[in-house]
CSV table of C-alpha atoms in Angstrom, one decimal:
chain,number,residue,atom,x,y,z
A,20,MET,CA,26.9,-58.9,4.4
A,21,GLU,CA,25.2,-59.9,7.9
A,22,LEU,CA,27.3,-60.3,10.7
A,23,ARG,CA,26.9,-63.5,13.1
A,24,CYS,CA,26.5,-62.8,17.0
A,25,GLY,CA,29.4,-63.7,18.8
A,26,GLY,CA,31.4,-64.0,16.2
A,27,VAL,CA,34.8,-61.9,15.4
A,28,GLY,CA,33.1,-59.2,13.7
A,29,SER,CA,30.3,-58.8,16.2
A,30,GLN,CA,32.9,-58.7,18.9
A,31,ALA,CA,35.2,-55.9,17.0
A,32,VAL,CA,31.9,-53.7,16.6
A,33,ARG,CA,31.9,-52.7,20.3
A,34,ARG,CA,35.0,-50.9,19.8
A,35,ARG,CA,35.3,-47.7,18.4
A,36,MET,CA,37.6,-46.9,15.3
A,37,ASP,CA,37.9,-43.1,16.7
A,38,GLY,CA,38.4,-44.2,20.1
A,39,ASP,CA,34.8,-43.2,21.4
A,40,SER,CA,33.8,-45.5,24.2
A,41,ARG,CA,30.2,-44.4,23.9
A,42,ASP,CA,27.5,-47.8,24.1
A,43,GLY,CA,26.4,-48.3,20.8
A,44,GLY,CA,23.5,-50.6,22.2
A,45,GLY,CA,23.4,-54.1,22.9
A,46,GLY,CA,22.2,-57.5,21.0
A,47,CYS,CA,22.8,-58.4,17.7
A,48,LYS,CA,22.3,-56.0,14.8
A,49,ASP,CA,21.9,-56.5,10.8
A,50,ALA,CA,24.6,-55.0,8.5
A,51,GLY,CA,22.4,-51.9,8.0
A,52,SER,CA,22.7,-50.7,11.6
A,53,GLU,CA,26.4,-52.6,12.3
A,54,ASP,CA,28.9,-49.7,14.4
A,55,TYR,CA,31.3,-49.9,11.5
A,56,GLU,CA,33.2,-47.3,13.2
A,57,ASN,CA,33.5,-49.5,16.3
A,58,LEU,CA,35.5,-51.8,14.2
A,59,PRO,CA,38.9,-51.9,15.6
A,60,THR,CA,41.3,-48.9,16.0
A,61,SER,CA,43.7,-50.8,14.0
A,62,ALA,CA,41.9,-49.9,10.8
A,63,SER,CA,44.9,-49.6,8.8
A,64,LEU,CA,46.4,-46.7,6.7
A,65,SER,CA,46.0,-48.7,3.4
A,66,THR,CA,42.4,-49.5,4.4
A,67,HIS,CA,41.4,-45.5,4.5
A,68,MET,CA,43.8,-44.9,1.5
A,69,THR,CA,42.0,-47.8,-0.5
A,70,ALA,CA,38.3,-46.7,0.5
A,71,GLY,CA,39.2,-43.0,0.0
A,72,ALA,CA,40.5,-43.8,-3.6
A,73,MET,CA,37.5,-45.9,-4.7
A,74,ALA,CA,35.3,-43.0,-3.3
A,75,GLY,CA,37.2,-40.1,-5.1
A,76,ILE,CA,37.1,-42.1,-8.5
A,77,LEU,CA,33.2,-43.0,-8.4
A,78,GLU,CA,32.5,-39.8,-7.3
A,79,HIS,CA,34.2,-37.7,-10.2
A,80,SER,CA,33.1,-40.3,-12.9
A,81,VAL,CA,29.7,-40.3,-11.9
A,82,MET,CA,29.1,-36.5,-11.9
A,83,TYR,CA,31.3,-35.4,-14.6
A,84,PRO,CA,29.0,-34.5,-17.2
A,85,VAL,CA,27.7,-31.9,-14.5
A,86,ASP,CA,31.1,-30.7,-13.6
A,87,SER,CA,31.5,-29.7,-17.4
A,88,VAL,CA,28.5,-27.9,-17.6
A,89,LYS,CA,29.2,-26.0,-14.1
A,90,THR,CA,32.6,-24.8,-15.7
A,91,ARG,CA,31.1,-23.5,-18.5
A,92,MET,CA,28.2,-21.8,-16.6
A,93,GLN,CA,30.9,-20.0,-14.7
A,94,SER,CA,32.6,-18.4,-17.7
A,95,LEU,CA,32.8,-14.4,-17.3
A,96,ASN,CA,32.0,-13.9,-21.0
A,97,PRO,CA,30.7,-17.0,-22.8
A,98,ASP,CA,30.5,-17.7,-26.5
A,99,PRO,CA,27.0,-16.7,-27.5
A,100,LYS,CA,26.8,-20.5,-28.5
A,101,ALA,CA,27.8,-21.8,-25.3
A,102,GLN,CA,25.2,-19.8,-23.1
A,103,TYR,CA,23.0,-22.0,-20.9
A,104,THR,CA,20.3,-21.5,-18.9
A,105,SER,CA,19.8,-24.8,-17.1
A,106,ILE,CA,21.8,-27.5,-16.6
A,107,TYR,CA,19.7,-30.1,-18.5
A,108,GLY,CA,19.5,-27.6,-21.4
A,109,ALA,CA,23.1,-27.3,-21.1
A,110,LEU,CA,23.9,-31.0,-21.6
A,111,LYS,CA,21.5,-31.4,-24.4
A,112,LYS,CA,23.1,-28.8,-26.4
A,113,ILE,CA,26.7,-29.6,-25.5
A,114,VAL,CA,25.7,-33.4,-27.0
A,115,ARG,CA,23.6,-32.1,-29.8
A,116,THR,CA,26.3,-29.3,-31.0
A,117,GLU,CA,29.4,-31.1,-30.0
A,118,GLY,CA,28.9,-34.8,-30.2
A,119,PHE,CA,27.8,-37.6,-27.6
A,120,TRP,CA,31.2,-37.8,-25.6
A,121,ARG,CA,32.0,-33.9,-25.5
A,122,PRO,CA,30.8,-33.4,-21.8
A,123,LEU,CA,33.4,-36.6,-21.1
A,124,ARG,CA,36.3,-34.8,-22.2
A,125,GLY,CA,39.0,-34.6,-19.6
A,126,LEU,CA,37.4,-37.3,-17.5
A,127,ASN,CA,40.7,-39.6,-17.6
A,128,VAL,CA,43.0,-36.9,-16.3
A,129,MET,CA,40.6,-36.4,-13.5
A,130,MET,CA,40.0,-40.0,-12.6
A,131,MET,CA,44.1,-40.3,-12.4
A,132,GLY,CA,44.1,-37.5,-10.0
A,133,ALA,CA,41.2,-38.3,-8.1
A,134,GLY,CA,42.2,-41.8,-7.0
A,135,PRO,CA,45.4,-40.8,-5.3
A,136,ALA,CA,44.1,-37.4,-4.1
A,137,HIS,CA,41.2,-38.6,-2.2
A,138,ALA,CA,43.5,-41.8,-0.9
A,139,MET,CA,45.3,-39.2,1.1
A,140,TYR,CA,42.5,-37.1,1.8
A,141,PHE,CA,40.6,-39.5,3.7
A,142,ALA,CA,43.5,-41.3,5.2
A,143,CYS,CA,44.8,-37.6,6.6
A,144,TYR,CA,41.3,-37.0,7.9
A,145,GLU,CA,40.5,-40.3,9.6
A,146,ASN,CA,44.1,-40.0,11.4
A,147,MET,CA,44.1,-36.2,12.2
A,148,LYS,CA,40.5,-36.5,13.5
A,149,ARG,CA,41.3,-39.3,15.9
A,150,THR,CA,44.3,-37.6,17.1
A,151,LEU,CA,42.7,-34.0,17.4
A,152,ASN,CA,39.8,-35.5,19.2
A,153,ALA,CA,41.8,-36.8,21.7
A,154,VAL,CA,43.5,-33.5,22.5
A,155,PHE,CA,40.3,-31.1,22.4
A,156,HIS,CA,37.5,-33.6,23.6
A,157,HIS,CA,39.0,-36.7,25.0
A,158,GLN,CA,35.7,-38.6,24.6
A,159,GLY,CA,33.3,-38.1,22.0
A,160,ASN,CA,33.2,-35.8,18.8
A,161,SER,CA,34.8,-32.2,18.7
A,162,HIS,CA,33.5,-30.2,15.7
A,163,LEU,CA,36.6,-28.0,15.9
A,164,ALA,CA,38.7,-31.2,15.5
A,165,ASN,CA,36.9,-32.3,12.4
A,166,GLY,CA,37.1,-28.7,10.9
A,167,ILE,CA,40.7,-28.7,11.4
A,168,ALA,CA,41.3,-32.3,10.3
A,169,GLY,CA,39.3,-31.6,7.1
A,170,SER,CA,41.6,-28.0,6.4
A,171,MET,CA,44.9,-30.1,7.0
A,172,ALA,CA,43.5,-33.3,4.7
A,173,THR,CA,42.6,-30.5,2.0
A,174,LEU,CA,46.5,-29.5,1.7
A,175,LEU,CA,47.3,-33.0,0.7
A,176,HIS,CA,44.4,-33.4,-1.8
A,177,ASP,CA,44.8,-30.0,-3.4
A,178,ALA,CA,48.8,-30.4,-4.2
A,179,VAL,CA,47.6,-33.5,-6.3
A,180,MET,CA,44.5,-32.3,-8.0
A,181,ASN,CA,45.1,-28.9,-8.6
A,182,PRO,CA,47.3,-29.8,-11.8
A,183,ALA,CA,44.4,-32.3,-13.0
A,184,GLU,CA,41.9,-29.5,-12.6
A,185,VAL,CA,43.8,-26.8,-14.8
A,186,VAL,CA,43.9,-29.7,-17.2
A,187,LYS,CA,40.1,-30.9,-17.3
A,188,GLN,CA,38.9,-27.4,-17.1
A,189,ARG,CA,40.5,-26.2,-20.0
A,190,MET,CA,39.4,-29.0,-21.7
A,191,GLN,CA,35.7,-28.8,-20.8
A,192,MET,CA,35.4,-25.2,-22.0
A,193,TYR,CA,33.6,-24.3,-25.3
A,194,ASN,CA,35.7,-24.4,-28.1
A,195,SER,CA,38.8,-25.7,-26.5
A,196,PRO,CA,41.7,-26.3,-28.6
A,197,HIS,CA,42.6,-29.3,-26.6
A,198,ARG,CA,41.6,-32.8,-27.6
A,199,SER,CA,43.1,-35.0,-25.4
A,200,ALA,CA,44.8,-34.7,-21.8
A,201,LEU,CA,48.4,-35.4,-23.0
A,202,SER,CA,48.1,-32.4,-25.7
A,203,CYS,CA,46.9,-30.0,-23.1
A,204,ILE,CA,49.5,-30.7,-20.6
A,205,ARG,CA,52.2,-30.3,-23.2
A,206,THR,CA,50.9,-26.9,-24.5
A,207,VAL,CA,50.3,-25.4,-20.9
A,208,TRP,CA,54.1,-26.8,-20.1
A,209,ARG,CA,55.5,-25.5,-23.3
A,210,THR,CA,53.6,-21.9,-23.5
A,211,GLU,CA,53.0,-21.1,-19.6
A,212,GLY,CA,55.6,-23.5,-17.8
A,213,LEU,CA,55.4,-25.6,-14.8
A,214,GLY,CA,53.7,-22.6,-12.5
A,215,ALA,CA,50.5,-22.8,-14.8
A,216,PHE,CA,49.7,-25.9,-13.2
A,217,TYR,CA,49.8,-24.5,-9.9
A,218,ARG,CA,48.6,-20.9,-10.6
A,219,SER,CA,45.2,-21.4,-8.8
A,220,TYR,CA,46.6,-23.4,-6.0
A,221,THR,CA,46.3,-20.7,-3.2
A,222,THR,CA,43.1,-20.1,-4.6
A,223,GLN,CA,42.1,-23.6,-4.5
A,224,LEU,CA,43.3,-23.9,-0.8
A,225,THR,CA,41.4,-20.5,-0.2
A,226,MET,CA,38.1,-22.0,-1.2
A,227,ASN,CA,38.6,-25.6,-0.2
A,228,ILE,CA,39.9,-25.2,3.4
A,229,PRO,CA,36.6,-23.2,4.2
A,230,PHE,CA,34.7,-25.6,2.1
A,231,GLN,CA,35.8,-28.7,3.6
A,232,SER,CA,35.8,-27.4,7.0
A,233,ILE,CA,32.1,-26.7,6.4
A,234,HIS,CA,31.4,-30.1,4.8
A,235,PHE,CA,33.2,-32.2,7.9
A,236,ILE,CA,32.0,-30.3,10.4
A,237,THR,CA,28.2,-30.4,8.9
A,238,TYR,CA,28.7,-34.2,8.2
A,239,GLU,CA,29.7,-35.6,11.5
A,240,PHE,CA,27.1,-33.2,13.2
A,241,LEU,CA,24.4,-34.7,10.8
A,242,GLN,CA,25.5,-38.1,11.6
A,243,GLU,CA,25.1,-37.4,15.0
A,244,GLN,CA,21.5,-36.3,14.5
A,245,VAL,CA,20.4,-39.4,12.3
A,246,ASN,CA,23.0,-42.1,13.0
A,247,PRO,CA,24.2,-41.4,16.9
A,248,HIS,CA,25.3,-44.9,17.2
A,249,ARG,CA,27.5,-44.5,13.9
A,250,GLY,CA,26.6,-47.5,12.6
A,251,TYR,CA,27.0,-48.6,9.0
A,252,ASN,CA,23.9,-46.9,7.7
A,253,PRO,CA,23.8,-46.2,3.8
A,254,TRP,CA,21.2,-44.0,3.8
A,255,SER,CA,22.5,-41.8,6.9
A,256,HIS,CA,26.0,-41.3,4.9
A,257,ILE,CA,24.3,-40.3,1.8
A,258,ILE,CA,21.7,-37.9,3.4
A,259,SER,CA,24.6,-36.2,5.4
A,260,GLY,CA,26.8,-36.2,3.0
A,261,GLY,CA,24.5,-34.9,0.4
A,262,LEU,CA,23.6,-32.0,2.5
A,263,ALA,CA,26.9,-31.3,4.1
A,264,GLY,CA,28.1,-30.9,0.3
A,265,ALA,CA,25.1,-28.8,-0.6
A,266,LEU,CA,25.7,-26.0,2.3
A,267,ALA,CA,29.5,-26.1,2.0
A,268,ALA,CA,29.1,-25.6,-1.8
A,269,ALA,CA,26.7,-22.7,-1.8
A,270,ALA,CA,28.8,-20.8,0.9
A,271,THR,CA,32.1,-21.1,-1.1
A,272,THR,CA,30.7,-20.3,-4.7
A,273,PRO,CA,32.3,-16.9,-5.0
A,274,LEU,CA,35.8,-18.6,-4.3
A,275,ASP,CA,35.1,-21.2,-7.0
A,276,VAL,CA,34.4,-18.8,-9.8
A,277,CYS,CA,37.5,-17.0,-9.1
A,278,LYS,CA,39.2,-20.3,-9.1
A,279,THR,CA,37.7,-21.2,-12.5
A,280,LEU,CA,38.8,-18.0,-13.9
A,281,LEU,CA,42.4,-18.5,-13.0
A,282,ASN,CA,42.5,-22.2,-14.0
A,283,THR,CA,41.0,-21.1,-17.7
A,284,GLN,CA,42.5,-17.9,-18.1
A,285,GLU,CA,39.4,-17.0,-20.3
A,286,ASN,CA,40.8,-15.2,-23.3
A,287,MET,CA,37.7,-13.0,-24.2
A,288,ALA,CA,37.1,-11.9,-20.2
A,289,LEU,CA,40.9,-11.0,-20.0
A,290,SER,CA,40.4,-8.6,-23.1
A,291,LEU,CA,37.3,-7.1,-21.8
A,292,ALA,CA,39.2,-6.2,-18.7
A,293,ASN,CA,42.1,-4.9,-20.7
A,294,ILE,CA,44.4,-7.5,-19.2
A,295,SER,CA,47.3,-8.4,-21.2
A,296,GLY,CA,49.4,-11.6,-20.2
A,297,ARG,CA,48.1,-14.0,-17.5
A,298,LEU,CA,45.7,-13.4,-14.8
A,299,SER,CA,47.3,-14.6,-11.3
A,300,GLY,CA,46.3,-13.9,-7.5
A,301,MET,CA,43.0,-14.5,-5.4
A,302,ALA,CA,42.7,-10.5,-5.1
A,303,ASN,CA,43.3,-9.8,-8.8
A,304,ALA,CA,40.8,-12.5,-9.9
A,305,PHE,CA,38.2,-11.2,-7.3
A,306,ARG,CA,38.4,-7.6,-8.8
A,307,MET,CA,38.2,-8.7,-12.3
A,308,VAL,CA,34.8,-10.5,-11.6
A,309,TYR,CA,33.4,-7.7,-10.0
A,310,GLN,CA,34.5,-5.6,-12.9
A,311,LEU,CA,33.1,-7.7,-15.6
A,312,ASN,CA,29.8,-9.0,-13.7
A,313,GLY,CA,29.3,-7.1,-10.5
A,314,LEU,CA,28.1,-9.1,-7.3
A,315,PRO,CA,25.9,-11.7,-9.4
A,316,GLY,CA,29.3,-12.6,-10.9
A,317,TYR,CA,30.5,-14.1,-7.8
A,318,PHE,CA,27.4,-16.3,-8.0
A,319,LYS,CA,27.8,-17.6,-11.6
A,320,GLY,CA,26.9,-21.3,-11.8
A,321,ILE,CA,25.6,-21.8,-8.2
A,322,GLN,CA,22.9,-23.9,-9.2
A,323,ALA,CA,25.2,-26.2,-11.5
A,324,ARG,CA,27.6,-26.3,-8.5
A,325,ILE,CA,25.2,-27.1,-6.0
A,326,VAL,CA,23.7,-29.9,-8.0
A,327,TYR,CA,27.0,-31.2,-8.9
A,328,GLN,CA,28.3,-31.2,-5.4
A,329,MET,CA,25.4,-32.8,-3.4
A,330,PRO,CA,25.3,-35.9,-5.0
A,331,SER,CA,29.2,-36.0,-5.4
A,332,THR,CA,29.5,-35.8,-1.7
A,333,ALA,CA,26.8,-38.3,-1.0
A,334,ILE,CA,28.4,-40.7,-3.5
A,335,SER,CA,31.7,-40.1,-1.8
A,336,TRP,CA,31.0,-40.8,1.5
A,337,SER,CA,28.4,-43.7,1.0
A,338,VAL,CA,31.1,-45.3,-1.2
A,339,TYR,CA,34.0,-44.7,1.4
A,340,GLU,CA,32.1,-45.8,4.2
A,341,PHE,CA,31.1,-48.8,2.6
A,342,PHE,CA,34.4,-49.9,1.6
A,343,LYS,CA,35.9,-49.0,4.9
A,344,TYR,CA,33.2,-51.2,6.6
A,345,PHE,CA,33.8,-54.0,4.2
A,346,LEU,CA,37.5,-53.7,4.1
A,347,THR,CA,38.0,-53.8,8.1
A,348,LYS,CA,35.5,-56.5,8.5
A,349,HIS,CA,37.2,-58.5,5.7
A,350,LYS,CA,40.4,-58.2,7.4
A,351,LEU,CA,38.5,-59.4,10.8
A,352,GLU,CA,37.3,-62.3,9.4
A,353,ASN,CA,40.3,-63.4,7.2
A,354,ARG,CA,43.2,-62.0,9.3
A,355,THR,CA,44.7,-60.5,6.1
A,356,PRO,CA,46.4,-57.2,6.5
A,357,TYR,CA,45.0,-54.2,4.2
């Protein structure tokens, strides 16, 4: 994917997608250092959405087995047969006792949600980032703008992903009665109503808004350090994405534990806490976690969460940046809309 000097592509790379007019350096560069963000400002909404959808689907597909382990390790009162000390040990035990495909149960519903959710997520982020940077920091990059843009993108992302998260996590739990996503949806709808799919929505937002703010601010900051010309550099996207995801994951683990509790409505934990009916609300979830496990309860599964999130965000950013670069370059060369 090498660009020729003097061609349409090499002329276009001198214009920043986010409106920043800093000089990215002269001369002809190979694809690894091409300033893909200097591809034209006309990079369309559909380009961001397509790249985002691909990133979301691949990210969640590749990391889904680890996500299954994370869900189980966050259980407040796990079955003795579902107590794990490490991610590898958990995966090995699940495969041995429950079958080879068990760690992948619920993957289909997650892929169906991840595509449209990440399409809206990245498209909203890119457009809001560009708009807010123009307001807060007329040239260059504003971390405040990046954080606000990430928060606003989260509102759209979670509106789509929350029902998928509910179904996915219920299917991931040990001894889950749900054998398919459709049967889980029907059962939850029949027994708990439509509201069950959004019971943890406010919790999800409470977790994901700070998560995504930390994530995007850290990613953009690291890109300034390791990739100052903002060229298409796969390793810089992988490193920046992975470190940003790890930091954000560690900081928001307590919120993720509460979200998992609200999504799964863990029966044994509810019984121990003498709660009849359904648990709802972030404050109630926080109290219950502390009641059952004390302060350490807020950090259950933190290792699995970091191990899951670090490669997830690395995959997501590297795939997204590749497809955004590829689609925009292809548009320039072929003059076809995306």
